[in-house]
């Protein structure tokens, strides 16, 4: 059965903002549940992540943060707000559309000790210039900030990296710590397709950093001239799901294909490895070329894949060891939303797929809780769905009891 944790009241509308700042005090910062992030001005949750110690703060209303409690009737207060600098507020209206805002979150593997949580967010600042109409010009990018829990609040700790290409769509941005303890970041190419193959740009890449933002010495392009040393893989369009297979430590990603740019569909599941090129824009869909990686699986028409995880819990035995990812369903008349369940063989090849939770509309975030349950968020209020009165929701999924 699925249990709803819909917020009782909306949070303030959000914007691409300055560095995050605490907007309220929090009584129980670390609460049992999971982390979720809402993007831009939408009311849908764009990322979900559990904490390493089983205690999980949650980030939910539009670019603000709140806890997910076991009691769905209890009001929740924001933890973090992304807002424009006050000096810009009169001249730079809040950016509330598209996919940018507070976009990604992940806790440090040693959160129980250091209380660090990392977020990806849209940032804007004045350039000191004006356009032809006399309006203030602003510079927009996506940044990663490390936050620290202190006395019941999240506070700024360190700017990890900045300068990701940014606009309302195709800005990424997923954060995850890998089994090697390094921070991995997916970035989008914001419809500037040439960025994916441009080694001087952070757009359309997977990045790998130490937890303080420095570059690991064993990154593949550290000693390559005219290449950003943060790059781990390239040739991506807009990957939004990433996890590592237990036992093998191999990274898998799902990313959005070039619907509307190069035919329809072309959504991908990839096994992502150090230094490899995943082809966009040289190849796409089922095309192949020497020196470029082609996907393990491809979907046309588009299904719009979002978050991804390997399920390792015991609460749903039929899913254990499977690769799961949420799908928004794509656009047009042949929408296929839900959670896709992928079976892999010992070599990592796809041997089967099924689709579950198909009647909830667009699904975006997915996380495994400390109880082994799955937590899934709907994304029906992002401007592309048909929301029910109860949307958007976070749903708790467990196995159906025997005999029922």
Coordinates of C-alpha atoms in Angstrom, one line a residue:
X1 CA 0.0 0.0 0.0
X2 CA 1.0 3.6 -0.5
X3 CA 0.8 6.2 2.3
X4 CA 0.7 9.9 1.4
X5 CA 2.8 12.5 3.1
X6 CA 1.3 15.5 1.3
X7 CA 2.2 18.9 2.9
X8 CA -0.7 20.7 4.5
X9 CA 0.4 24.1 3.5
X10 CA 2.5 25.5 0.6
X11 CA 5.9 27.0 1.2
X12 CA 6.7 30.5 -0.2
X13 CA 7.4 30.6 -3.9
X14 CA 11.1 30.4 -4.7
X15 CA 13.7 31.8 -7.0
X16 CA 17.1 31.2 -8.4
X17 CA 18.9 32.6 -5.5
X18 CA 22.1 33.5 -3.7
X19 CA 23.9 31.2 -1.4
X20 CA 21.4 29.3 0.7
X21 CA 20.5 30.8 4.1
X22 CA 18.5 29.5 7.0
X23 CA 14.9 30.9 6.9
X24 CA 13.6 29.3 10.1
X25 CA 14.7 27.5 13.2
X26 CA 14.1 23.7 13.2
X27 CA 13.1 21.8 16.3
X28 CA 14.1 18.4 15.1
X29 CA 16.5 18.9 12.2
X30 CA 17.4 15.3 11.9
X31 CA 14.1 13.5 11.8
X32 CA 13.3 10.0 10.6
X33 CA 12.2 9.9 7.0
X34 CA 14.2 10.9 3.9
X35 CA 15.6 13.9 2.0
X36 CA 13.6 15.4 -0.9
X37 CA 14.2 18.5 -2.9
X38 CA 11.7 20.6 -4.9
X39 CA 12.9 22.4 -8.0
X40 CA 12.4 25.9 -9.1
X41 CA 8.9 27.2 -8.9
X42 CA 7.2 23.9 -9.4
X43 CA 5.5 22.1 -6.5
X44 CA 7.1 18.8 -7.3
X45 CA 9.9 17.0 -5.6
X46 CA 13.0 16.6 -7.7
X47 CA 15.5 14.6 -5.6
X48 CA 15.4 12.2 -2.7
X49 CA 18.2 10.8 -0.5
X50 CA 18.5 8.9 2.8
X51 CA 21.1 9.8 5.4
X52 CA 23.9 7.4 6.3
X53 CA 22.8 7.0 9.9
X54 CA 19.2 6.3 9.2
X55 CA 18.1 9.8 10.3
X56 CA 16.8 11.8 7.5
X57 CA 16.0 15.5 7.1
X58 CA 13.7 16.3 4.2
X59 CA 13.7 19.1 1.7
X60 CA 10.3 19.7 0.1
X61 CA 8.3 22.9 -0.7
X62 CA 9.4 24.9 -3.7
X63 CA 13.1 25.5 -3.2
X64 CA 12.7 25.4 0.5
X65 CA 13.3 22.5 3.0
X66 CA 11.1 20.6 5.4
X67 CA 11.1 17.4 7.3
X68 CA 9.2 14.3 6.4
X69 CA 7.6 12.9 9.5
X70 CA 5.8 9.7 10.1
X71 CA 2.6 11.7 10.9
X72 CA 1.2 13.0 7.6
X73 CA -1.1 15.5 9.4
X74 CA 1.7 17.3 11.1
X75 CA 2.7 20.7 9.7
X76 CA 6.3 20.9 8.6
X77 CA 8.5 24.0 8.6
X78 CA 11.1 24.9 6.0
X79 CA 14.7 24.3 6.7
X80 CA 16.4 26.0 3.8
X81 CA 15.3 28.7 1.4
X82 CA 16.9 29.8 -1.9
X83 CA 16.1 33.4 -2.4
X84 CA 17.5 36.3 -4.5
X85 CA 19.8 38.7 -2.8
X86 CA 17.8 41.6 -1.3
X87 CA 19.7 44.1 -3.4
X88 CA 18.4 42.4 -6.5
X89 CA 14.9 41.6 -5.4
X90 CA 13.3 44.9 -6.7
X91 CA 14.9 44.5 -10.1
X92 CA 15.2 40.7 -10.6
X93 CA 11.8 39.0 -10.2
X94 CA 11.8 35.5 -8.8
X95 CA 12.5 32.8 -11.3
X96 CA 9.8 30.2 -10.6
X97 CA 9.5 28.2 -13.8
X98 CA 11.3 25.4 -15.5
X99 CA 13.6 22.9 -13.7
X100 CA 16.1 25.2 -11.9
X101 CA 16.0 26.2 -8.3
X102 CA 17.0 23.9 -5.4
X103 CA 17.8 20.8 -7.5
X104 CA 19.9 18.2 -5.8
X105 CA 20.9 17.0 -2.4
X106 CA 23.0 14.3 -0.8
X107 CA 24.4 13.7 2.7
X108 CA 28.1 13.0 3.3
X109 CA 28.8 9.3 4.0
X110 CA 29.9 10.3 7.5
X111 CA 27.0 12.6 8.2
X112 CA 26.5 11.2 11.7
X113 CA 29.9 12.5 12.6
X114 CA 30.4 15.7 10.5
X115 CA 26.7 16.7 9.9
X116 CA 27.5 17.7 6.2
X117 CA 24.8 17.8 3.5
X118 CA 25.5 19.0 0.0
X119 CA 23.0 20.8 -2.2
X120 CA 22.9 21.9 -5.9
X121 CA 21.0 25.1 -6.5
X122 CA 20.6 27.9 -9.1
X123 CA 22.4 31.2 -8.3
X124 CA 22.1 34.6 -9.7
X125 CA 24.1 37.8 -9.2
X126 CA 24.2 41.3 -10.7
X127 CA 26.8 41.9 -13.4
X128 CA 26.8 45.7 -12.9
X129 CA 25.6 46.1 -16.5
X130 CA 22.3 47.0 -18.0
X131 CA 20.5 45.8 -21.1
X132 CA 19.1 48.1 -23.9
X133 CA 16.0 48.7 -21.8
X134 CA 17.9 49.7 -18.8
X135 CA 17.3 46.5 -16.9
X136 CA 19.9 45.0 -14.6
X137 CA 21.8 42.1 -16.2
X138 CA 22.3 39.1 -14.1
X139 CA 24.7 36.1 -14.3
X140 CA 23.1 32.7 -13.6
X141 CA 24.9 29.5 -12.8
X142 CA 24.4 26.3 -10.9
X143 CA 26.5 25.7 -7.8
X144 CA 27.1 23.1 -5.1
X145 CA 27.2 24.2 -1.5
X146 CA 28.2 22.2 1.6
X147 CA 25.9 22.8 4.5
X148 CA 26.5 21.8 8.1
X149 CA 23.9 21.0 10.8
X150 CA 24.5 23.2 13.9
X151 CA 22.2 23.8 16.8
X152 CA 19.2 22.6 15.0
X153 CA 19.8 24.5 11.7
X154 CA 21.5 24.0 8.4
X155 CA 24.2 26.7 7.9
X156 CA 26.6 27.4 5.0
X157 CA 29.9 25.6 5.4
X158 CA 31.7 25.8 2.1
X159 CA 31.1 26.5 -1.6
X160 CA 32.2 23.3 -3.3
X161 CA 32.0 24.3 -7.0
X162 CA 30.3 26.9 -9.2
X163 CA 30.0 27.8 -12.9
X164 CA 27.8 25.1 -14.2
X165 CA 25.8 26.2 -17.3
X166 CA 22.3 27.2 -16.3
X167 CA 19.0 28.1 -17.7
X168 CA 15.4 27.0 -17.0
X169 CA 15.8 23.5 -18.4
X170 CA 18.6 21.0 -18.9
X171 CA 20.7 22.2 -16.0
X172 CA 21.1 18.8 -14.3
X173 CA 21.8 18.4 -11.5
X174 CA 22.2 15.3 -9.3
X175 CA 24.6 14.8 -6.4
X176 CA 25.7 11.4 -5.0
X177 CA 28.7 10.1 -3.1
X178 CA 30.2 7.0 -4.7
X179 CA 31.5 3.9 -2.9
X180 CA 35.0 5.5 -3.2
X181 CA 33.9 8.3 -1.0
X182 CA 34.1 10.9 -3.8
X183 CA 31.3 13.3 -4.7
X184 CA 29.8 12.8 -8.2
X185 CA 27.7 15.4 -10.0
X186 CA 25.7 15.2 -13.2
X187 CA 25.4 18.4 -15.2
X188 CA 23.2 19.3 -18.2
X189 CA 24.0 21.1 -21.4
X190 CA 21.1 23.5 -21.3
X191 CA 20.3 22.8 -25.0
X192 CA 23.7 24.0 -26.0
X193 CA 24.6 20.6 -27.4
X194 CA 28.2 21.5 -28.2
X195 CA 29.0 21.8 -24.5
X196 CA 28.8 18.0 -24.0
X197 CA 31.9 17.4 -26.1
X198 CA 33.7 20.7 -25.0
X199 CA 36.3 19.7 -22.4
X200 CA 36.7 23.3 -21.3
X201 CA 33.0 23.3 -20.1
X202 CA 31.4 21.6 -17.1
X203 CA 28.1 21.2 -19.1
X204 CA 27.0 17.8 -20.2
X205 CA 29.4 15.9 -18.0
X206 CA 29.7 13.7 -14.9
X207 CA 32.1 15.4 -12.4
X208 CA 34.1 13.8 -9.6
X209 CA 35.4 15.8 -6.6
X210 CA 36.7 15.3 -3.1
X211 CA 34.4 16.2 -0.3
X212 CA 36.0 19.6 0.1
X213 CA 35.7 20.5 -3.6
X214 CA 39.3 19.7 -4.6
X215 CA 40.0 17.5 -7.6
X216 CA 41.1 13.9 -7.0
X217 CA 44.6 13.2 -8.4
X218 CA 43.3 10.0 -10.2
X219 CA 40.6 11.8 -12.2
X220 CA 41.0 10.9 -15.9
X221 CA 41.7 14.3 -17.3
X222 CA 43.8 15.9 -14.6
X223 CA 46.9 16.0 -16.9
X224 CA 45.0 16.7 -20.1
X225 CA 45.6 20.1 -21.7
X226 CA 42.6 22.3 -22.2
X227 CA 40.3 20.0 -20.2
X228 CA 38.6 20.6 -16.9
X229 CA 40.1 18.3 -14.3
X230 CA 36.8 17.7 -12.5
X231 CA 35.4 15.7 -15.5
X232 CA 34.8 12.0 -15.0
X233 CA 32.8 11.3 -18.1
X234 CA 31.5 13.3 -21.0
X235 CA 29.0 13.3 -23.9
X236 CA 25.9 13.5 -21.7
X237 CA 22.8 15.4 -22.5
X238 CA 20.9 15.7 -19.2
X239 CA 21.4 12.8 -16.7
X240 CA 19.2 13.0 -13.6
X241 CA 19.6 9.5 -12.1
X242 CA 22.7 7.8 -10.8
X243 CA 23.6 4.9 -8.4
X244 CA 26.3 2.2 -8.0
X245 CA 25.5 -1.5 -8.3
X246 CA 26.2 -3.3 -4.9
X247 CA 29.0 -5.8 -5.2
X248 CA 30.5 -4.5 -8.4
X249 CA 30.7 -0.8 -7.6
X250 CA 29.7 0.0 -11.2
X251 CA 28.0 3.3 -11.8
X252 CA 24.7 3.4 -13.8
X253 CA 22.9 6.5 -15.0
X254 CA 19.7 7.3 -16.8
X255 CA 19.4 10.5 -19.0
X256 CA 17.0 12.3 -21.1
X257 CA 17.2 11.7 -24.9
X258 CA 16.9 14.3 -27.6
X259 CA 13.1 14.4 -28.1
X260 CA 12.3 17.4 -30.4
X261 CA 16.0 17.9 -31.3
X262 CA 16.8 14.7 -33.0
X263 CA 13.7 12.7 -33.6
X264 CA 11.7 11.5 -30.6
X265 CA 12.7 9.5 -27.6
X266 CA 16.3 8.3 -27.2
X267 CA 16.2 8.1 -23.4
X268 CA 19.1 6.1 -22.1
X269 CA 20.4 3.7 -19.4
X270 CA 24.2 3.8 -19.3
X271 CA 27.0 2.1 -17.4
X272 CA 29.2 5.0 -16.8
X273 CA 33.0 4.5 -16.5
X274 CA 36.0 6.6 -16.0
X275 CA 37.0 8.9 -18.9
X276 CA 34.5 7.5 -21.3
X277 CA 32.5 9.5 -23.9
X278 CA 28.7 8.8 -24.1
X279 CA 28.3 10.3 -27.5
X280 CA 26.0 13.2 -27.4
X281 CA 25.7 14.8 -29.9
X282 CA 27.7 12.7 -32.3
X283 CA 25.6 9.6 -31.6
X284 CA 22.2 9.2 -30.0
X285 CA 19.3 6.7 -29.9
X286 CA 20.7 3.3 -31.1
X287 CA 23.5 4.7 -33.2
X288 CA 27.1 3.6 -32.5
X289 CA 30.6 4.7 -33.4
X290 CA 34.0 3.5 -32.5
X291 CA 35.3 5.3 -29.4
X292 CA 31.9 6.3 -28.1
X293 CA 29.7 4.4 -25.7
X294 CA 26.2 3.3 -26.7
X295 CA 23.4 2.8 -24.1
X296 CA 22.6 -0.5 -22.4
X297 CA 18.9 0.3 -23.1
X298 CA 17.1 3.0 -25.1
X299 CA 13.5 4.1 -25.0
X300 CA 11.6 5.6 -27.9
X301 CA 9.1 7.3 -27.6
X302 CA 10.5 9.1 -24.6
X303 CA 9.7 8.0 -21.1
X304 CA 11.6 10.9 -19.4
X305 CA 13.7 9.0 -16.8
X306 CA 14.5 10.7 -13.6
X307 CA 15.9 9.2 -10.3
X308 CA 17.6 5.8 -10.1
X309 CA 18.6 3.4 -7.4
X310 CA 19.5 -0.2 -6.7
X311 CA 17.1 -1.7 -4.2
X312 CA 18.9 -3.5 -1.4
X313 CA 16.1 -3.7 1.2
X314 CA 14.1 -6.6 2.5
X315 CA 10.7 -4.9 2.7
X316 CA 10.0 -5.7 -1.0
X317 CA 11.7 -9.1 -1.7
X318 CA 10.7 -9.2 -5.4
X319 CA 12.7 -6.0 -6.0
X320 CA 15.9 -6.9 -4.2
X321 CA 19.0 -6.4 -6.3
X322 CA 17.0 -4.7 -9.1
X323 CA 17.8 -1.4 -10.7
X324 CA 14.8 0.9 -10.3
X325 CA 14.2 4.3 -11.8
X326 CA 11.3 6.7 -11.9
X327 CA 9.9 8.1 -15.1
X328 CA 7.8 11.2 -15.8
X329 CA 6.3 9.4 -18.8
X330 CA 7.4 11.8 -21.6
X331 CA 5.2 14.2 -23.5
X332 CA 2.6 13.6 -26.2
X333 CA -0.1 11.0 -26.3
X334 CA 1.8 7.9 -25.5
X335 CA 3.0 8.7 -21.9
X336 CA 4.5 5.8 -19.9
X337 CA 5.2 7.0 -16.4
X338 CA 5.9 4.8 -13.4
X339 CA 8.8 3.0 -11.8
X340 CA 10.8 0.9 -14.2
X341 CA 12.3 -2.3 -12.8
X342 CA 15.4 -3.4 -14.6
X343 CA 17.0 -6.9 -14.4
X344 CA 20.8 -7.1 -15.2
X345 CA 22.9 -10.2 -15.7
X346 CA 26.4 -10.8 -14.3
X347 CA 27.9 -8.8 -17.2
X348 CA 25.7 -5.8 -16.6
X349 CA 23.5 -6.4 -19.7
X350 CA 19.7 -5.7 -19.4
X351 CA 17.8 -9.0 -19.4
X352 CA 14.3 -7.7 -18.6
X353 CA 12.2 -4.8 -17.5
X354 CA 8.8 -4.2 -16.0
X355 CA 6.9 -1.1 -15.0
X356 CA 5.0 -0.6 -11.7
X357 CA 3.1 2.2 -10.0
X358 CA 1.7 3.3 -13.4
X359 CA -1.5 5.1 -12.2
X360 CA 0.1 7.9 -10.1
X361 CA 1.1 10.2 -13.0
X362 CA 4.5 11.7 -13.3
X363 CA 7.0 10.2 -10.9
X364 CA 10.3 11.9 -10.1
X365 CA 12.2 11.2 -6.9
X366 CA 12.8 7.7 -5.4
X367 CA 14.7 6.7 -2.2
X368 CA 15.0 3.7 0.0
X369 CA 14.3 4.3 3.6
X370 CA 16.1 2.8 6.6
X371 CA 13.0 0.5 7.0
X372 CA 13.6 -0.9 3.5
X373 CA 10.4 0.8 2.2
X374 CA 10.5 2.8 -1.1
X375 CA 9.6 6.4 -1.0
X376 CA 8.5 7.9 -4.4
X377 CA 7.3 11.4 -5.2
X378 CA 4.8 12.5 -7.8
X379 CA 5.6 15.4 -10.1
X380 CA 2.2 16.3 -11.4
X381 CA 2.3 20.0 -10.5
X382 CA 5.4 20.8 -12.6
X383 CA 3.3 22.3 -15.4
X384 CA 3.4 19.1 -17.5
X385 CA 1.0 16.8 -15.6
X386 CA -2.6 16.5 -14.6
X387 CA -2.5 16.9 -10.8
X388 CA -5.0 15.3 -8.5
X389 CA -6.2 17.4 -5.5
X390 CA -3.8 15.5 -3.3
X391 CA -0.7 16.2 -5.5
X392 CA 2.1 16.5 -5.2
X393 CA 2.7 13.6 -2.7
X394 CA 5.5 11.5 -1.2
X395 CA 4.4 7.9 -1.2
X396 CA 5.7 5.1 1.0
X397 CA 5.7 1.7 -0.8
X398 CA 6.0 -1.7 0.8
X399 CA 5.2 -5.3 -0.2
X400 CA 1.6 -6.3 -0.2
X401 CA 0.9 -8.4 3.0
X402 CA 0.5 -12.1 2.3
X403 CA -3.1 -13.2 1.7
X404 CA -4.3 -9.7 0.7

